[in-house]
PDB file of C-alpha atoms in Angstrom:
ATOM      1  CA  UNK W   1     104.959  44.683 159.473  1.00  0.00           C
ATOM      2  CA  UNK W   2     107.459  45.931 157.370  1.00  0.00           C
ATOM      3  CA  UNK W   3     108.232  50.305 157.026  1.00  0.00           C
ATOM      4  CA  UNK W   4     110.035  50.504 154.081  1.00  0.00           C
ATOM      5  CA  UNK W   5     111.519  54.165 154.020  1.00  0.00           C
ATOM      6  CA  UNK W   6     111.971  55.564 151.117  1.00  0.00           C
ATOM      7  CA  UNK W   7     113.871  58.648 149.969  1.00  0.00           C
ATOM      8  CA  UNK W   8     113.745  61.252 147.176  1.00  0.00           C
ATOM      9  CA  UNK W   9     116.717  62.960 146.094  1.00  0.00           C
ATOM     10  CA  UNK W  10     117.206  66.713 145.490  1.00  0.00           C
ATOM     11  CA  UNK W  11     116.337  67.326 142.017  1.00  0.00           C
ATOM     12  CA  UNK W  12     119.444  67.492 139.697  1.00  0.00           C
ATOM     13  CA  UNK W  13     120.202  71.649 138.919  1.00  0.00           C
ATOM     14  CA  UNK W  14     122.145  70.976 135.560  1.00  0.00           C
ATOM     15  CA  UNK W  15     124.659  72.930 137.569  1.00  0.00           C
ATOM     16  CA  UNK W  16     128.091  71.608 138.375  1.00  0.00           C
ATOM     17  CA  UNK W  17     128.462  72.010 142.003  1.00  0.00           C
ATOM     18  CA  UNK W  18     132.591  73.852 142.861  1.00  0.00           C
ATOM     19  CA  UNK W  19     133.381  72.553 145.740  1.00  0.00           C
ATOM     20  CA  UNK W  20     136.235  74.887 148.381  1.00  0.00           C
ATOM     21  CA  UNK W  21     139.227  71.633 147.249  1.00  0.00           C
ATOM     22  CA  UNK W  22     138.103  72.347 143.215  1.00  0.00           C
ATOM     23  CA  UNK W  23     138.499  76.078 144.358  1.00  0.00           C
ATOM     24  CA  UNK W  24     141.439  75.600 145.666  1.00  0.00           C
ATOM     25  CA  UNK W  25     143.206  74.028 142.908  1.00  0.00           C
ATOM     26  CA  UNK W  26     141.588  76.639 140.436  1.00  0.00           C
ATOM     27  CA  UNK W  27     142.882  78.673 142.392  1.00  0.00           C
ATOM     28  CA  UNK W  28     146.411  77.534 143.034  1.00  0.00           C
ATOM     29  CA  UNK W  29     146.856  76.014 139.166  1.00  0.00           C
ATOM     30  CA  UNK W  30     146.178  79.979 138.244  1.00  0.00           C
ATOM     31  CA  UNK W  31     148.693  80.684 140.530  1.00  0.00           C
ATOM     32  CA  UNK W  32     151.197  78.857 139.242  1.00  0.00           C
ATOM     33  CA  UNK W  33     150.718  79.260 135.576  1.00  0.00           C
ATOM     34  CA  UNK W  34     151.276  83.141 136.258  1.00  0.00           C
ATOM     35  CA  UNK W  35     154.642  82.191 138.260  1.00  0.00           C
ATOM     36  CA  UNK W  36     155.639  80.337 135.659  1.00  0.00           C
ATOM     37  CA  UNK W  37     155.150  83.012 133.251  1.00  0.00           C
ATOM     38  CA  UNK W  38     156.738  85.341 134.967  1.00  0.00           C
ATOM     39  CA  UNK W  39     160.130  82.400 135.401  1.00  0.00           C
ATOM     40  CA  UNK W  40     159.973  81.805 131.595  1.00  0.00           C
ATOM     41  CA  UNK W  41     159.612  86.107 130.844  1.00  0.00           C
ATOM     42  CA  UNK W  42     162.306  86.562 132.841  1.00  0.00           C
ATOM     43  CA  UNK W  43     164.719  83.417 131.582  1.00  0.00           C
ATOM     44  CA  UNK W  44     164.002  85.081 127.696  1.00  0.00           C
ATOM     45  CA  UNK W  45     164.694  88.633 128.654  1.00  0.00           C
ATOM     46  CA  UNK W  46     167.915  87.611 130.457  1.00  0.00           C
ATOM     47  CA  UNK W  47     168.712  85.495 127.088  1.00  0.00           C
ATOM     48  CA  UNK W  48     167.928  87.898 124.348  1.00  0.00           C
ATOM     49  CA  UNK W  49     169.945  90.752 126.721  1.00  0.00           C
ATOM     50  CA  UNK W  50     168.252  93.302 124.494  1.00  0.00           C
ATOM     51  CA  UNK W  51     165.588  95.476 126.862  1.00  0.00           C
ATOM     52  CA  UNK W  52     164.133  96.812 123.714  1.00  0.00           C
ATOM     53  CA  UNK W  53     163.082  93.940 122.399  1.00  0.00           C
ATOM     54  CA  UNK W  54     161.501  92.723 125.512  1.00  0.00           C
ATOM     55  CA  UNK W  55     161.823  93.824 129.090  1.00  0.00           C
ATOM     56  CA  UNK W  56     162.432  91.916 132.343  1.00  0.00           C
ATOM     57  CA  UNK W  57     159.341  92.157 134.513  1.00  0.00           C
ATOM     58  CA  UNK W  58     161.850  94.387 136.597  1.00  0.00           C
ATOM     59  CA  UNK W  59     161.857  97.310 134.286  1.00  0.00           C
ATOM     60  CA  UNK W  60     158.262  96.483 133.715  1.00  0.00           C
ATOM     61  CA  UNK W  61     157.661  97.001 137.854  1.00  0.00           C
ATOM     62  CA  UNK W  62     160.389  99.445 138.282  1.00  0.00           C
ATOM     63  CA  UNK W  63     158.061 101.698 135.253  1.00  0.00           C
ATOM     64  CA  UNK W  64     155.069 100.852 137.378  1.00  0.00           C
ATOM     65  CA  UNK W  65     156.354 102.486 140.373  1.00  0.00           C
ATOM     66  CA  UNK W  66     158.203 105.970 138.383  1.00  0.00           C
ATOM     67  CA  UNK W  67     154.404 105.936 135.971  1.00  0.00           C
ATOM     68  CA  UNK W  68     152.388 105.616 138.952  1.00  0.00           C
ATOM     69  CA  UNK W  69     154.305 108.575 140.924  1.00  0.00           C
ATOM     70  CA  UNK W  70     156.034 110.961 139.233  1.00  0.00           C
ATOM     71  CA  UNK W  71     153.700 109.516 135.866  1.00  0.00           C
ATOM     72  CA  UNK W  72     154.346 109.611 132.234  1.00  0.00           C
ATOM     73  CA  UNK W  73     153.012 112.164 129.535  1.00  0.00           C
ATOM     74  CA  UNK W  74     151.870 114.559 131.943  1.00  0.00           C
ATOM     75  CA  UNK W  75     149.740 111.796 133.993  1.00  0.00           C
ATOM     76  CA  UNK W  76     149.795 109.550 136.666  1.00  0.00           C
ATOM     77  CA  UNK W  77     149.498 106.262 135.021  1.00  0.00           C
ATOM     78  CA  UNK W  78     145.643 105.873 137.133  1.00  0.00           C
ATOM     79  CA  UNK W  79     144.632 109.481 135.450  1.00  0.00           C
ATOM     80  CA  UNK W  80     145.374 107.487 131.923  1.00  0.00           C
ATOM     81  CA  UNK W  81     143.594 104.454 133.654  1.00  0.00           C
ATOM     82  CA  UNK W  82     140.949 106.639 134.537  1.00  0.00           C
ATOM     83  CA  UNK W  83     139.575 107.861 131.088  1.00  0.00           C
ATOM     84  CA  UNK W  84     140.602 104.642 128.958  1.00  0.00           C
ATOM     85  CA  UNK W  85     137.860 103.136 131.502  1.00  0.00           C
ATOM     86  CA  UNK W  86     135.640 106.191 130.882  1.00  0.00           C
ATOM     87  CA  UNK W  87     135.705 105.654 127.259  1.00  0.00           C
ATOM     88  CA  UNK W  88     135.228 102.127 127.129  1.00  0.00           C
ATOM     89  CA  UNK W  89     132.530 103.501 129.913  1.00  0.00           C
ATOM     90  CA  UNK W  90     130.813 105.349 128.099  1.00  0.00           C
ATOM     91  CA  UNK W  91     131.182 104.481 123.596  1.00  0.00           C
ATOM     92  CA  UNK W  92     130.267 101.191 126.084  1.00  0.00           C
ATOM     93  CA  UNK W  93     126.856 101.419 127.377  1.00  0.00           C
ATOM     94  CA  UNK W  94     126.045 103.225 124.484  1.00  0.00           C
ATOM     95  CA  UNK W  95     126.272 100.690 122.557  1.00  0.00           C
ATOM     96  CA  UNK W  96     125.066  97.850 123.742  1.00  0.00           C
ATOM     97  CA  UNK W  97     121.895 100.163 124.675  1.00  0.00           C
ATOM     98  CA  UNK W  98     121.512 100.618 120.881  1.00  0.00           C
ATOM     99  CA  UNK W  99     122.398  97.642 120.551  1.00  0.00           C
ATOM    100  CA  UNK W 100     119.498  96.078 122.357  1.00  0.00           C
ATOM    101  CA  UNK W 101     116.946  97.286 121.218  1.00  0.00           C
ATOM    102  CA  UNK W 102     118.511  96.917 117.198  1.00  0.00           C
ATOM    103  CA  UNK W 103     118.861  93.033 118.316  1.00  0.00           C
ATOM    104  CA  UNK W 104     114.935  93.136 120.138  1.00  0.00           C
ATOM    105  CA  UNK W 105     113.860  94.576 117.150  1.00  0.00           C
ATOM    106  CA  UNK W 106     115.232  92.080 114.892  1.00  0.00           C
ATOM    107  CA  UNK W 107     114.370  90.002 116.943  1.00  0.00           C
ATOM    108  CA  UNK W 108     110.460  90.285 117.124  1.00  0.00           C
ATOM    109  CA  UNK W 109     109.963  91.761 113.337  1.00  0.00           C
ATOM    110  CA  UNK W 110     111.102  89.503 110.464  1.00  0.00           C
ATOM    111  CA  UNK W 111     111.166  92.552 108.180  1.00  0.00           C
ATOM    112  CA  UNK W 112     113.790  94.828 109.894  1.00  0.00           C
ATOM    113  CA  UNK W 113     116.113  91.807 110.771  1.00  0.00           C
ATOM    114  CA  UNK W 114     115.937  90.781 106.859  1.00  0.00           C
ATOM    115  CA  UNK W 115     116.683  94.349 106.251  1.00  0.00           C
ATOM    116  CA  UNK W 116     118.901  95.579 108.972  1.00  0.00           C
ATOM    117  CA  UNK W 117     120.749  91.806 109.760  1.00  0.00           C
ATOM    118  CA  UNK W 118     123.454  92.331 106.650  1.00  0.00           C
ATOM    119  CA  UNK W 119     124.492  95.987 107.230  1.00  0.00           C
ATOM    120  CA  UNK W 120     125.050  94.853 111.013  1.00  0.00           C
ATOM    121  CA  UNK W 121     127.321  91.457 109.787  1.00  0.00           C
ATOM    122  CA  UNK W 122     128.833  94.516 107.866  1.00  0.00           C
ATOM    123  CA  UNK W 123     129.658  96.835 110.278  1.00  0.00           C
ATOM    124  CA  UNK W 124     131.379  93.889 112.097  1.00  0.00           C
ATOM    125  CA  UNK W 125     133.566  92.677 109.608  1.00  0.00           C
ATOM    126  CA  UNK W 126     135.071  96.213 109.441  1.00  0.00           C
ATOM    127  CA  UNK W 127     138.760  96.646 111.835  1.00  0.00           C
ATOM    128  CA  UNK W 128     138.233  99.888 113.831  1.00  0.00           C
ATOM    129  CA  UNK W 129     141.105 101.884 112.243  1.00  0.00           C
ATOM    130  CA  UNK W 130     138.427 101.884 109.135  1.00  0.00           C
ATOM    131  CA  UNK W 131     136.812 103.870 110.735  1.00  0.00           C
ATOM    132  CA  UNK W 132     137.778 105.690 113.013  1.00  0.00           C
ATOM    133  CA  UNK W 133     140.013 107.611 109.910  1.00  0.00           C
ATOM    134  CA  UNK W 134     136.172 107.992 108.600  1.00  0.00           C
ATOM    135  CA  UNK W 135     134.893 109.467 111.987  1.00  0.00           C
ATOM    136  CA  UNK W 136     138.259 112.178 113.110  1.00  0.00           C
ATOM    137  CA  UNK W 137     136.239 113.287 109.513  1.00  0.00           C
ATOM    138  CA  UNK W 138     133.246 114.136 110.810  1.00  0.00           C
ATOM    139  CA  UNK W 139     133.672 115.087 113.365  1.00  0.00           C
ATOM    140  CA  UNK W 140     137.445 116.570 114.026  1.00  0.00           C
ATOM    141  CA  UNK W 141     139.964 114.509 117.485  1.00  0.00           C
ATOM    142  CA  UNK W 142     138.963 115.067 120.425  1.00  0.00           C
ATOM    143  CA  UNK W 143     136.246 112.915 122.249  1.00  0.00           C
ATOM    144  CA  UNK W 144     133.429 112.349 119.963  1.00  0.00           C
ATOM    145  CA  UNK W 145     135.021 110.393 117.406  1.00  0.00           C
ATOM    146  CA  UNK W 146     137.232 108.026 119.597  1.00  0.00           C
ATOM    147  CA  UNK W 147     133.252 107.458 122.136  1.00  0.00           C
ATOM    148  CA  UNK W 148     132.107 106.434 119.112  1.00  0.00           C
ATOM    149  CA  UNK W 149     134.725 104.054 117.718  1.00  0.00           C
ATOM    150  CA  UNK W 150     133.846 102.278 121.063  1.00  0.00           C
ATOM    151  CA  UNK W 151     129.856 102.663 120.535  1.00  0.00           C
ATOM    152  CA  UNK W 152     130.030 101.543 116.732  1.00  0.00           C
ATOM    153  CA  UNK W 153     132.430  98.170 117.560  1.00  0.00           C
ATOM    154  CA  UNK W 154     130.687  97.138 120.360  1.00  0.00           C
ATOM    155  CA  UNK W 155     126.586  97.184 119.511  1.00  0.00           C
ATOM    156  CA  UNK W 156     127.101  94.190 116.867  1.00  0.00           C
ATOM    157  CA  UNK W 157     127.798  91.465 119.378  1.00  0.00           C
ATOM    158  CA  UNK W 158     125.397  92.614 121.297  1.00  0.00           C
ATOM    159  CA  UNK W 159     122.523  93.684 118.789  1.00  0.00           C
ATOM    160  CA  UNK W 160     123.062  89.481 117.084  1.00  0.00           C
ATOM    161  CA  UNK W 161     123.245  87.638 120.300  1.00  0.00           C
ATOM    162  CA  UNK W 162     119.761  89.941 121.444  1.00  0.00           C
ATOM    163  CA  UNK W 163     118.869  89.015 117.813  1.00  0.00           C
ATOM    164  CA  UNK W 164     119.303  85.700 118.029  1.00  0.00           C
ATOM    165  CA  UNK W 165     118.622  84.817 121.449  1.00  0.00           C
ATOM    166  CA  UNK W 166     114.785  86.167 121.063  1.00  0.00           C
ATOM    167  CA  UNK W 167     113.850  84.906 117.865  1.00  0.00           C
ATOM    168  CA  UNK W 168     115.579  80.841 119.334  1.00  0.00           C
ATOM    169  CA  UNK W 169     112.481  82.208 121.908  1.00  0.00           C
ATOM    170  CA  UNK W 170     110.206  78.819 122.999  1.00  0.00           C
ATOM    171  CA  UNK W 171     106.545  79.160 120.384  1.00  0.00           C
ATOM    172  CA  UNK W 172     105.677  76.978 123.306  1.00  0.00           C
ATOM    173  CA  UNK W 173     105.694  79.409 125.784  1.00  0.00           C
ATOM    174  CA  UNK W 174     104.978  82.326 123.366  1.00  0.00           C
ATOM    175  CA  UNK W 175     101.526  80.841 122.906  1.00  0.00           C
ATOM    176  CA  UNK W 176     100.745  80.223 126.342  1.00  0.00           C
ATOM    177  CA  UNK W 177     100.882  83.484 126.731  1.00  0.00           C
ATOM    178  CA  UNK W 178      98.970  85.149 124.430  1.00  0.00           C
ATOM    179  CA  UNK W 179      95.875  82.597 124.961  1.00  0.00           C
ATOM    180  CA  UNK W 180      95.767  84.388 128.726  1.00  0.00           C
ATOM    181  CA  UNK W 181      95.576  87.519 127.167  1.00  0.00           C
ATOM    182  CA  UNK W 182      99.238  88.934 126.792  1.00  0.00           C
ATOM    183  CA  UNK W 183     100.290  91.699 124.799  1.00  0.00           C
ATOM    184  CA  UNK W 184     102.532  91.899 122.753  1.00  0.00           C
ATOM    185  CA  UNK W 185     104.683  94.023 124.928  1.00  0.00           C
ATOM    186  CA  UNK W 186     104.260  91.986 127.793  1.00  0.00           C
ATOM    187  CA  UNK W 187     105.640  88.001 125.804  1.00  0.00           C
ATOM    188  CA  UNK W 188     108.422  90.986 124.925  1.00  0.00           C
ATOM    189  CA  UNK W 189     108.748  91.566 128.542  1.00  0.00           C
ATOM    190  CA  UNK W 190     107.215  88.812 130.010  1.00  0.00           C
ATOM    191  CA  UNK W 191     108.386  85.638 127.810  1.00  0.00           C
ATOM    192  CA  UNK W 192     110.778  87.058 125.731  1.00  0.00           C
ATOM    193  CA  UNK W 193     113.113  88.771 126.853  1.00  0.00           C
ATOM    194  CA  UNK W 194     114.426  86.634 130.277  1.00  0.00           C
ATOM    195  CA  UNK W 195     114.347  83.084 128.163  1.00  0.00           C
ATOM    196  CA  UNK W 196     116.958  85.512 125.425  1.00  0.00           C
ATOM    197  CA  UNK W 197     118.767  87.641 128.728  1.00  0.00           C
ATOM    198  CA  UNK W 198     121.296  84.610 128.932  1.00  0.00           C
ATOM    199  CA  UNK W 199     122.303  85.119 125.296  1.00  0.00           C
ATOM    200  CA  UNK W 200     122.136  88.564 125.841  1.00  0.00           C
ATOM    201  CA  UNK W 201     124.365  88.893 128.158  1.00  0.00           C
ATOM    202  CA  UNK W 202     127.551  86.483 126.549  1.00  0.00           C
ATOM    203  CA  UNK W 203     126.819  89.562 123.791  1.00  0.00           C
ATOM    204  CA  UNK W 204     127.599  92.481 126.334  1.00  0.00           C
ATOM    205  CA  UNK W 205     130.415  90.539 127.827  1.00  0.00           C
ATOM    206  CA  UNK W 206     131.838  89.806 123.827  1.00  0.00           C
ATOM    207  CA  UNK W 207     131.130  93.866 123.074  1.00  0.00           C
ATOM    208  CA  UNK W 208     132.909  94.896 126.524  1.00  0.00           C
ATOM    209  CA  UNK W 209     136.402  92.708 125.298  1.00  0.00           C
ATOM    210  CA  UNK W 210     136.412  94.275 121.600  1.00  0.00           C
ATOM    211  CA  UNK W 211     135.717  98.118 123.074  1.00  0.00           C
ATOM    212  CA  UNK W 212     138.147  96.732 125.767  1.00  0.00           C
ATOM    213  CA  UNK W 213     140.262  96.241 122.073  1.00  0.00           C
ATOM    214  CA  UNK W 214     139.894  99.122 120.228  1.00  0.00           C
ATOM    215  CA  UNK W 215     140.373 102.419 123.149  1.00  0.00           C
ATOM    216  CA  UNK W 216     144.083 101.796 122.051  1.00  0.00           C
ATOM    217  CA  UNK W 217     143.450 102.203 118.497  1.00  0.00           C
ATOM    218  CA  UNK W 218     140.758 105.724 119.350  1.00  0.00           C
ATOM    219  CA  UNK W 219     143.192 107.076 121.917  1.00  0.00           C
ATOM    220  CA  UNK W 220     146.309 106.992 118.934  1.00  0.00           C
ATOM    221  CA  UNK W 221     145.294 110.075 117.927  1.00  0.00           C
ATOM    222  CA  UNK W 222     144.916 112.951 120.739  1.00  0.00           C
ATOM    223  CA  UNK W 223     145.210 110.082 123.115  1.00  0.00           C
ATOM    224  CA  UNK W 224     146.543 111.809 125.744  1.00  0.00           C
ATOM    225  CA  UNK W 225     146.012 111.227 128.391  1.00  0.00           C
ATOM    226  CA  UNK W 226     144.462 107.855 127.936  1.00  0.00           C
ATOM    227  CA  UNK W 227     145.867 104.405 128.288  1.00  0.00           C
ATOM    228  CA  UNK W 228     145.939 104.046 124.244  1.00  0.00           C
ATOM    229  CA  UNK W 229     147.845 107.530 124.016  1.00  0.00           C
ATOM    230  CA  UNK W 230     150.986 107.037 126.548  1.00  0.00           C
ATOM    231  CA  UNK W 231     151.730 103.704 125.007  1.00  0.00           C
ATOM    232  CA  UNK W 232     151.673 106.111 122.225  1.00  0.00           C
ATOM    233  CA  UNK W 233     154.135 107.791 123.306  1.00  0.00           C
ATOM    234  CA  UNK W 234     155.943 105.283 124.018  1.00  0.00           C
ATOM    235  CA  UNK W 235     155.933 103.730 121.440  1.00  0.00           C
ATOM    236  CA  UNK W 236     157.857 106.890 119.937  1.00  0.00           C
ATOM    237  CA  UNK W 237     160.844 106.290 122.103  1.00  0.00           C
ATOM    238  CA  UNK W 238     160.507 103.564 122.114  1.00  0.00           C
ATOM    239  CA  UNK W 239     160.354 103.070 125.837  1.00  0.00           C
ATOM    240  CA  UNK W 240     159.905  98.488 125.605  1.00  0.00           C
ATOM    241  CA  UNK W 241     159.453  98.647 129.866  1.00  0.00           C
ATOM    242  CA  UNK W 242     156.491 101.157 129.239  1.00  0.00           C
ATOM    243  CA  UNK W 243     153.833  99.822 125.744  1.00  0.00           C
ATOM    244  CA  UNK W 244     153.991  96.494 128.293  1.00  0.00           C
ATOM    245  CA  UNK W 245     152.941  98.960 131.049  1.00  0.00           C
ATOM    246  CA  UNK W 246     150.241  99.959 129.465  1.00  0.00           C
ATOM    247  CA  UNK W 247     149.577  96.495 127.889  1.00  0.00           C
ATOM    248  CA  UNK W 248     149.574  94.827 131.756  1.00  0.00           C
ATOM    249  CA  UNK W 249     146.739  97.883 132.182  1.00  0.00           C
ATOM    250  CA  UNK W 250     145.024  96.697 130.075  1.00  0.00           C
ATOM    251  CA  UNK W 251     144.421  93.509 129.998  1.00  0.00           C
ATOM    252  CA  UNK W 252     143.935  93.091 134.542  1.00  0.00           C
ATOM    253  CA  UNK W 253     141.022  95.924 134.198  1.00  0.00           C
ATOM    254  CA  UNK W 254     139.786  94.115 131.213  1.00  0.00           C
ATOM    255  CA  UNK W 255     140.114  91.179 133.718  1.00  0.00           C
ATOM    256  CA  UNK W 256     138.351  92.436 136.558  1.00  0.00           C
ATOM    257  CA  UNK W 257     135.367  94.071 134.263  1.00  0.00           C
ATOM    258  CA  UNK W 258     134.630  90.414 133.265  1.00  0.00           C
ATOM    259  CA  UNK W 259     134.564  88.630 136.534  1.00  0.00           C
ATOM    260  CA  UNK W 260     132.356  91.255 137.678  1.00  0.00           C
ATOM    261  CA  UNK W 261     129.749  91.135 133.973  1.00  0.00           C
ATOM    262  CA  UNK W 262     130.614  87.090 135.524  1.00  0.00           C
ATOM    263  CA  UNK W 263     128.734  88.198 139.176  1.00  0.00           C
ATOM    264  CA  UNK W 264     126.375  90.955 137.053  1.00  0.00           C
ATOM    265  CA  UNK W 265     125.422  87.463 135.300  1.00  0.00           C
ATOM    266  CA  UNK W 266     124.827  84.680 137.452  1.00  0.00           C
ATOM    267  CA  UNK W 267     122.688  86.904 139.829  1.00  0.00           C
ATOM    268  CA  UNK W 268     120.568  88.442 137.319  1.00  0.00           C
ATOM    269  CA  UNK W 269     120.531  84.633 135.538  1.00  0.00           C
ATOM    270  CA  UNK W 270     120.189  82.423 138.550  1.00  0.00           C
ATOM    271  CA  UNK W 271     118.525  79.443 136.211  1.00  0.00           C
ATOM    272  CA  UNK W 272     121.291  79.852 133.243  1.00  0.00           C
ATOM    273  CA  UNK W 273     122.731  76.454 132.653  1.00  0.00           C
ATOM    274  CA  UNK W 274     118.982  75.188 134.720  1.00  0.00           C
ATOM    275  CA  UNK W 275     117.032  74.953 131.933  1.00  0.00           C
TER     276      UNK W 275
END
């Protein structure tokens, strides 16, 4: 009697598994890229021999130490960065919350989508400085126009992504939920939003990125303390090393926030890419 042993392979999730050696290679490649860029930056600075045009990495590092210990424009670098991050956080939260509500309504109520979609597209096409001047006229030069600018800048990406994802919810699942007695709110909460979460997170990441790129513009007026205000003051005195330091501060903190958002997405939307 012959016994036949059948083995069943585990179901594929559709998500590539990253092994430890592969992760090490990715880290090594990123470190190598940073080293190459630093070397090219140093060589270019030595070739130009004009620190006002291109400061060397060493000059920017020295300025990092000075601004971190003695400060710039009356505030330490950590204070400038902390105020900018607080503005980004508050503005992004307001914009994301408003964008989520607008997106859900646009995706579930057809006539609202028809009416509001051109408005959202119009606002998304405007550069931040286009309406920042208007906010200054309306609200003065304190925190209010800055927060309005960041909120309006963060709203359209979330609204558009949410509306598109909600509108594309599987009709079969929606009808099945309704057949089981689910109301409109139940369908949105239990079927539509879980399906839309991956695209919503993409919109949130885009919104935070736009808020980061807008904060320097928002802080050009009465922006001290703040990275944008620090950069503006340094630009007036042609202190290129301080300007570059400010850009690095915003860029690196932006990378950190985006990494945190990616981790949050992986935890809250573990099924992304699997269905």
